[in-house]
Amino acid sequence: MEQWMRQGFHWLAASPSANRMARRWGLRFGAARFVAGETLEKALEVVRDLNHRGLEVTLDHLGESVSDAAEAAEAARACLDTLEGIERTGVRSHLSVKLTQLGLDIDRSLAEKHVGQILERAGQAGTFVRIDMEDSAHLPATLELFREMRRRHDHVGIVIQAYLYRSEQDLRELEDLGANVRLVKGAYREPPSVAFPDKRDVDQNMKKLIDMHLQSGCYTAVASHDPQILRHTRERVEQWGIPRDRFEFQMLYGIRPDLQRDLVERGYRVRIYVPYGTDWFAYFMRRLAERPANVWFVLKNVGRHVG
C-alpha cells in the first residue's frame, strides 16, 4: 500500500494539470507546513525566525521543468530578487537553484546564462549558491554546468544523491575540484537500473559517501532527518577530529524541528532548506512520497477546510 502511495505522489508531482490546479488552492491542505509562503517577504520573515533560533538557512524559490524562455527568465529574476532580499535584510541564508527552472530543458546555454548572472550577483552580495540536483536524466548536464561554474566561482556548490549507483564515482571527481557537496539520499522516482531499490543499500551508500567527503578535506553538508545517519556523521567527525567549520547538517523546513534543536544545542551548524513561491505542488508531493505518514497530517487539514 505504501509503495502505491509513493508512486501516486510522484505521478502527481510530475503532472502539469495537478500543478496548475494547486496554484488555485494556495498553501492549503498542509502544504504550509513545508513551504514558507508564496512571497519573498513572507519567506524572509521565516528566515529571520530560524536565524533567531540559531539555525542557518538556504532559500529556494520553487519551480522546475519550465518549457518557455520567458518563464525561465522570470525564475532567474526571482532568484536575483531573493539575493537582493537576503542582502537587504541581513539574514543568514544561502540560495538554492534548479537548472530546469532556469531553462535547462529549453536550451543549455540559456540555463548557463541565468546561472552565471545569479552567481555574479551572489558574489557581490557575499552569498553562497547551491545548484540543486534533479532526476537522473538531468544529472550529466547538471554536473557539467556545475564544473564550468566552479572554475569561475568559489561560492557555488552541488548535490549528490546516495540512491544512484554512479554517485561514488561522481563524488570522487567532484573532490578533485574541491567541491562543496550536499549529500542526500534522493527524492525522485528512479528505476532500479540506475538507483538502489532497497532502502538499506541507500543508507549504506549514504554513509560511505559521507565518510569519503569528510576525509577529502572538502566542505560536507549532510542532508538527512534519519537519526542513524546523523549519529554516524557525529561519530565520524569526532573519531577523525573534523573541525566543525568544515561540515554542517541540513534539514527541510517543517520536518523534525526536535532534531534541529538538538543538534544546535550540541553546538553543530544546522542549515534549514526553506522553499517558497506559488509553484509549490511538486515539492509538496515529493515530501509526501518520502514519508507517506504525513498524509494523515494533510487529511486533518482537508477536514478543517471543508468542515
C-alpha positions as a printed Julia matrix, in Angstrom:
307×3 Matrix{Float64}:
   0.0    0.0     0.0
   2.73   2.44    0.98
   4.6    1.76   -2.28
   1.47   2.57   -4.3
   1.06   5.8    -2.35
   4.65   6.81   -3.09
   4.17   6.14   -6.8
   0.95   8.15   -6.78
   2.61  11.17   -5.18
   5.49  11.04   -7.66
   2.96  10.91  -10.52
   1.13  13.94   -9.13
   4.41  15.83   -8.69
   5.11  15.44  -12.41
   1.56  16.3   -13.55
   1.26  19.77  -15.15
  -2.53  19.8   -14.7
  -2.26  18.95  -10.99
   0.32  21.7   -10.56
  -1.95  24.24  -12.3
  -4.88  23.25  -10.13
  -2.78  23.53   -6.96
  -1.92  27.15   -7.73
  -5.6   27.98   -7.32
  -5.68  26.47   -3.85
  -2.85  28.46   -2.36
  -0.93  26.87    0.51
  -3.79  24.78    1.84
  -4.21  21.19    2.98
  -0.96  21.08    4.95
   1.46  22.48    2.38
   2.19  25.49    4.58
   3.92  23.14    6.99
   6.66  22.54    4.4
   6.6   25.78    2.36
   7.46  29.12    3.99
   4.98  31.16    1.96
   4.15  32.3    -1.54
   6.07  35.6    -1.36
   9.7   36.51   -0.73
   8.79  38.81    2.15
   6.95  36.02    3.94
   9.9   33.69    3.4
  12.33  36.28    4.79
  10.2   36.5     7.94
  10.6   32.75    8.36
  14.35  33.03    7.81
  14.65  35.72   10.5
  12.85  33.47   12.96
  15.05  30.47   12.15
  18.19  32.6    12.44
  16.97  33.79   15.85
  16.84  30.13   16.91
  20.47  29.62   15.9
  19.72  27.99   12.52
  21.29  28.82    9.16
  19.07  28.78    6.05
  19.04  28.08    2.33
  16.22  29.81    0.44
  14.72  28.21   -2.65
  12.24  29.93   -4.97
  10.19  26.91   -6.0
   9.78  25.81   -9.61
  11.2   23.33  -12.11
  10.87  21.94  -15.62
   9.86  25.18  -17.33
   9.29  24.93  -21.08
   9.22  28.61  -22.02
  12.17  31.02  -22.18
  10.09  33.81  -20.65
   9.3   31.6   -17.64
  12.99  30.77  -17.24
  13.86  34.49  -17.32
  11.15  35.15  -14.73
  12.58  32.42  -12.49
  16.08  33.87  -12.83
  14.72  37.28  -11.85
  13.09  35.73   -8.76
  16.46  34.25   -7.76
  18.13  37.64   -8.2
  15.36  39.24   -6.12
  15.96  36.61   -3.43
  19.65  37.51   -3.32
  18.71  41.18   -3.06
  16.33  40.37   -0.2
  19.0   38.41    1.67
  21.44  41.29    1.33
  18.86  43.97    2.19
  17.63  42.29    5.37
  20.96  40.87    6.51
  19.52  37.41    7.2
  21.87  34.41    7.23
  20.85  32.5     4.12
  22.25  30.79    1.06
  20.35  30.31   -2.21
  19.37  27.08   -3.97
  18.61  26.92   -7.71
  17.25  24.23  -10.06
  18.59  24.21  -13.6
  15.33  23.07  -15.23
  13.65  26.12  -13.68
  16.32  28.27  -15.34
  15.82  26.8   -18.81
  17.98  23.66  -19.0
  15.3   21.72  -20.92
  14.88  24.6   -23.39
  18.49  25.43  -24.19
  21.55  24.59  -22.11
  23.15  27.94  -22.94
  20.05  29.7   -21.55
  20.43  27.95  -18.19
  24.17  28.69  -18.21
  23.49  32.39  -18.83
  20.99  32.58  -15.98
  23.21  30.7   -13.51
  26.12  32.96  -14.46
  24.03  36.06  -13.72
  22.91  34.63  -10.39
  26.45  33.74   -9.35
  27.75  37.17  -10.31
  25.09  38.82   -8.15
  25.67  36.33   -5.32
  29.37  37.16   -5.38
  28.56  40.85   -4.95
  26.24  40.04   -2.04
  28.64  37.56   -0.43
  26.08  34.76   -0.72
  26.68  31.07   -1.45
  24.61  29.36   -4.18
  23.9   25.65   -4.38
  22.89  24.07   -7.68
  20.27  21.51   -6.72
  20.13  18.02   -8.22
  17.05  16.79  -10.03
  16.26  13.41  -11.57
  18.98  11.19  -13.07
  18.1   12.24  -16.64
  19.37  15.75  -15.84
  22.4   14.66  -13.83
  25.11  14.71  -16.56
  24.17  18.2   -17.79
  23.9   19.47  -14.2
  27.36  18.2   -13.27
  28.86  19.58  -16.47
  27.4   23.03  -15.89
  28.48  22.97  -12.24
  32.06  22.17  -13.24
  32.1   25.16  -15.58
  30.7   27.47  -12.89
  33.09  26.07  -10.25
  36.1   27.04  -12.4
  34.9   30.67  -12.33
  33.38  30.93   -8.83
  34.24  29.68   -5.34
  30.79  30.38   -3.88
  28.92  27.59   -5.68
  28.12  24.05   -4.57
  26.36  20.94   -5.85
  24.27  17.98   -4.62
  24.96  14.24   -4.84
  22.19  11.67   -4.3
  23.12   8.45   -2.49
  20.47   6.28   -4.13
  22.21   6.43   -7.54
  24.81   3.77   -8.37
  27.1    6.3   -10.04
  27.31   8.69   -7.09
  30.54   7.34   -5.61
  32.43   7.98   -8.86
  30.78  11.37   -9.32
  31.81  12.37   -5.8
  35.43  11.36   -6.38
  35.55  13.58   -9.46
  33.96  16.48   -7.6
  36.51  16.16   -4.81
  39.22  16.83   -7.38
  37.56  20.23   -7.86
  37.43  20.9    -4.1
  33.63  20.96   -4.37
  31.29  21.88   -1.54
  28.79  18.99   -1.75
  25.39  18.45   -0.19
  24.82  14.72    0.33
  21.22  13.48    0.26
  19.53  10.11   -0.13
  17.43  11.25   -3.12
  13.77  12.15   -3.57
  12.92  11.36   -7.21
  11.4    8.15   -8.51
  14.19   6.27  -10.31
  14.28   2.82  -11.98
  16.4    0.0   -10.45
  18.67   0.23  -13.49
  20.16   3.48  -12.12
  19.28   3.53   -8.4
  19.37   1.19   -5.41
  15.82  -0.13   -4.93
  16.47  -1.25   -1.33
  16.5    1.41    1.39
  19.22  -0.44    3.3
  21.56  -0.14    0.33
  20.79   3.57    0.01
  21.55   4.08    3.71
  24.81   2.19    3.4
  25.87   4.18    0.36
  24.95   7.43    2.11
  27.3    6.54    4.97
  30.06   5.65    2.52
  29.72   8.97    0.69
  29.7   10.91    3.98
  32.92   9.18    5.04
  34.54   9.85    1.67
  33.73  13.53    1.58
  34.55  14.23    5.21
  38.0   12.73    4.68
  38.56  14.58    1.4
  39.05  17.95    3.1
  36.17  19.44    1.11
  33.18  21.05    2.82
  30.46  18.5     3.54
  26.75  19.17    4.02
  24.92  16.11    5.36
  21.23  16.49    4.5
  19.13  13.97    6.39
  16.46  13.59    9.08
  17.5    9.97    9.7
  18.81   9.65   13.29
  21.03   6.77   12.16
  22.72   8.95    9.54
  23.07  11.86   11.94
  24.61   9.63   14.6
  27.01   8.1    12.06
  28.18  11.56   10.99
  28.68  12.76   14.55
  30.71   9.65   15.38
  32.92  10.07   12.32
  33.71  13.76   12.86
  34.6   13.03   16.49
  36.69   9.99   15.53
  38.6   11.85   12.8
  38.78  15.23   14.51
  36.94  17.03   11.69
  36.62  20.74   12.61
  33.02  21.91   12.96
  33.57  24.66   10.39
  34.19  22.01    7.7
  30.75  20.41    7.73
  27.12  21.05    8.56
  23.83  19.26    8.93
  20.92  20.2     6.68
  17.21  19.58    7.13
  13.96  20.59    5.49
  11.67  23.31    6.78
   8.81  21.82    8.78
  10.37  18.4     9.32
  11.81  17.18   12.65
  12.35  20.51   14.43
  13.22  18.44   17.51
  16.31  17.07   15.76
  17.21  20.55   14.56
  17.11  21.93   18.11
  19.09  19.01   19.49
  21.95  19.46   17.02
  22.1   23.22   17.58
  22.23  22.66   21.34
  25.14  20.26   20.78
  27.0   23.05   19.0
  26.67  21.86   15.4
  25.94  24.07   12.43
  22.45  23.28   11.13
  21.01  24.71    7.92
  17.32  24.6     7.05
  16.18  24.38    3.43
  13.32  26.89    3.16
  11.25  26.77   -0.05
   8.78  29.48   -1.03
   6.69  30.57   -4.02
   3.47  29.74   -5.82
   4.88  26.69   -7.66
   4.87  24.55   -4.52
   2.85  21.48   -5.52
   5.6   19.2    -6.93
   7.8   19.88   -3.92
   4.92  19.1    -1.54
   4.1   15.83   -3.32
   7.73  14.66   -3.06
   7.69  15.35    0.68
   4.59  13.14    0.99
   6.2   10.45   -1.17
   9.25  10.41    1.1
   7.09   9.88    4.18
   3.52   8.8     3.48
   2.8    9.08    7.23
   2.48  12.83    6.55
  -0.72  12.06    4.64
  -2.62  11.88    7.95
  -1.49  15.42    8.69
  -2.81  16.51    5.27
  -6.15  14.75    5.75
  -6.66  16.59    9.05
  -6.07  19.89    7.24
  -8.51  18.94    4.5
 -11.1   18.36    7.22
 -10.53  21.86    8.56
 -11.02  23.45    5.13
 -14.15  21.51    4.14
 -15.76  21.24    7.57
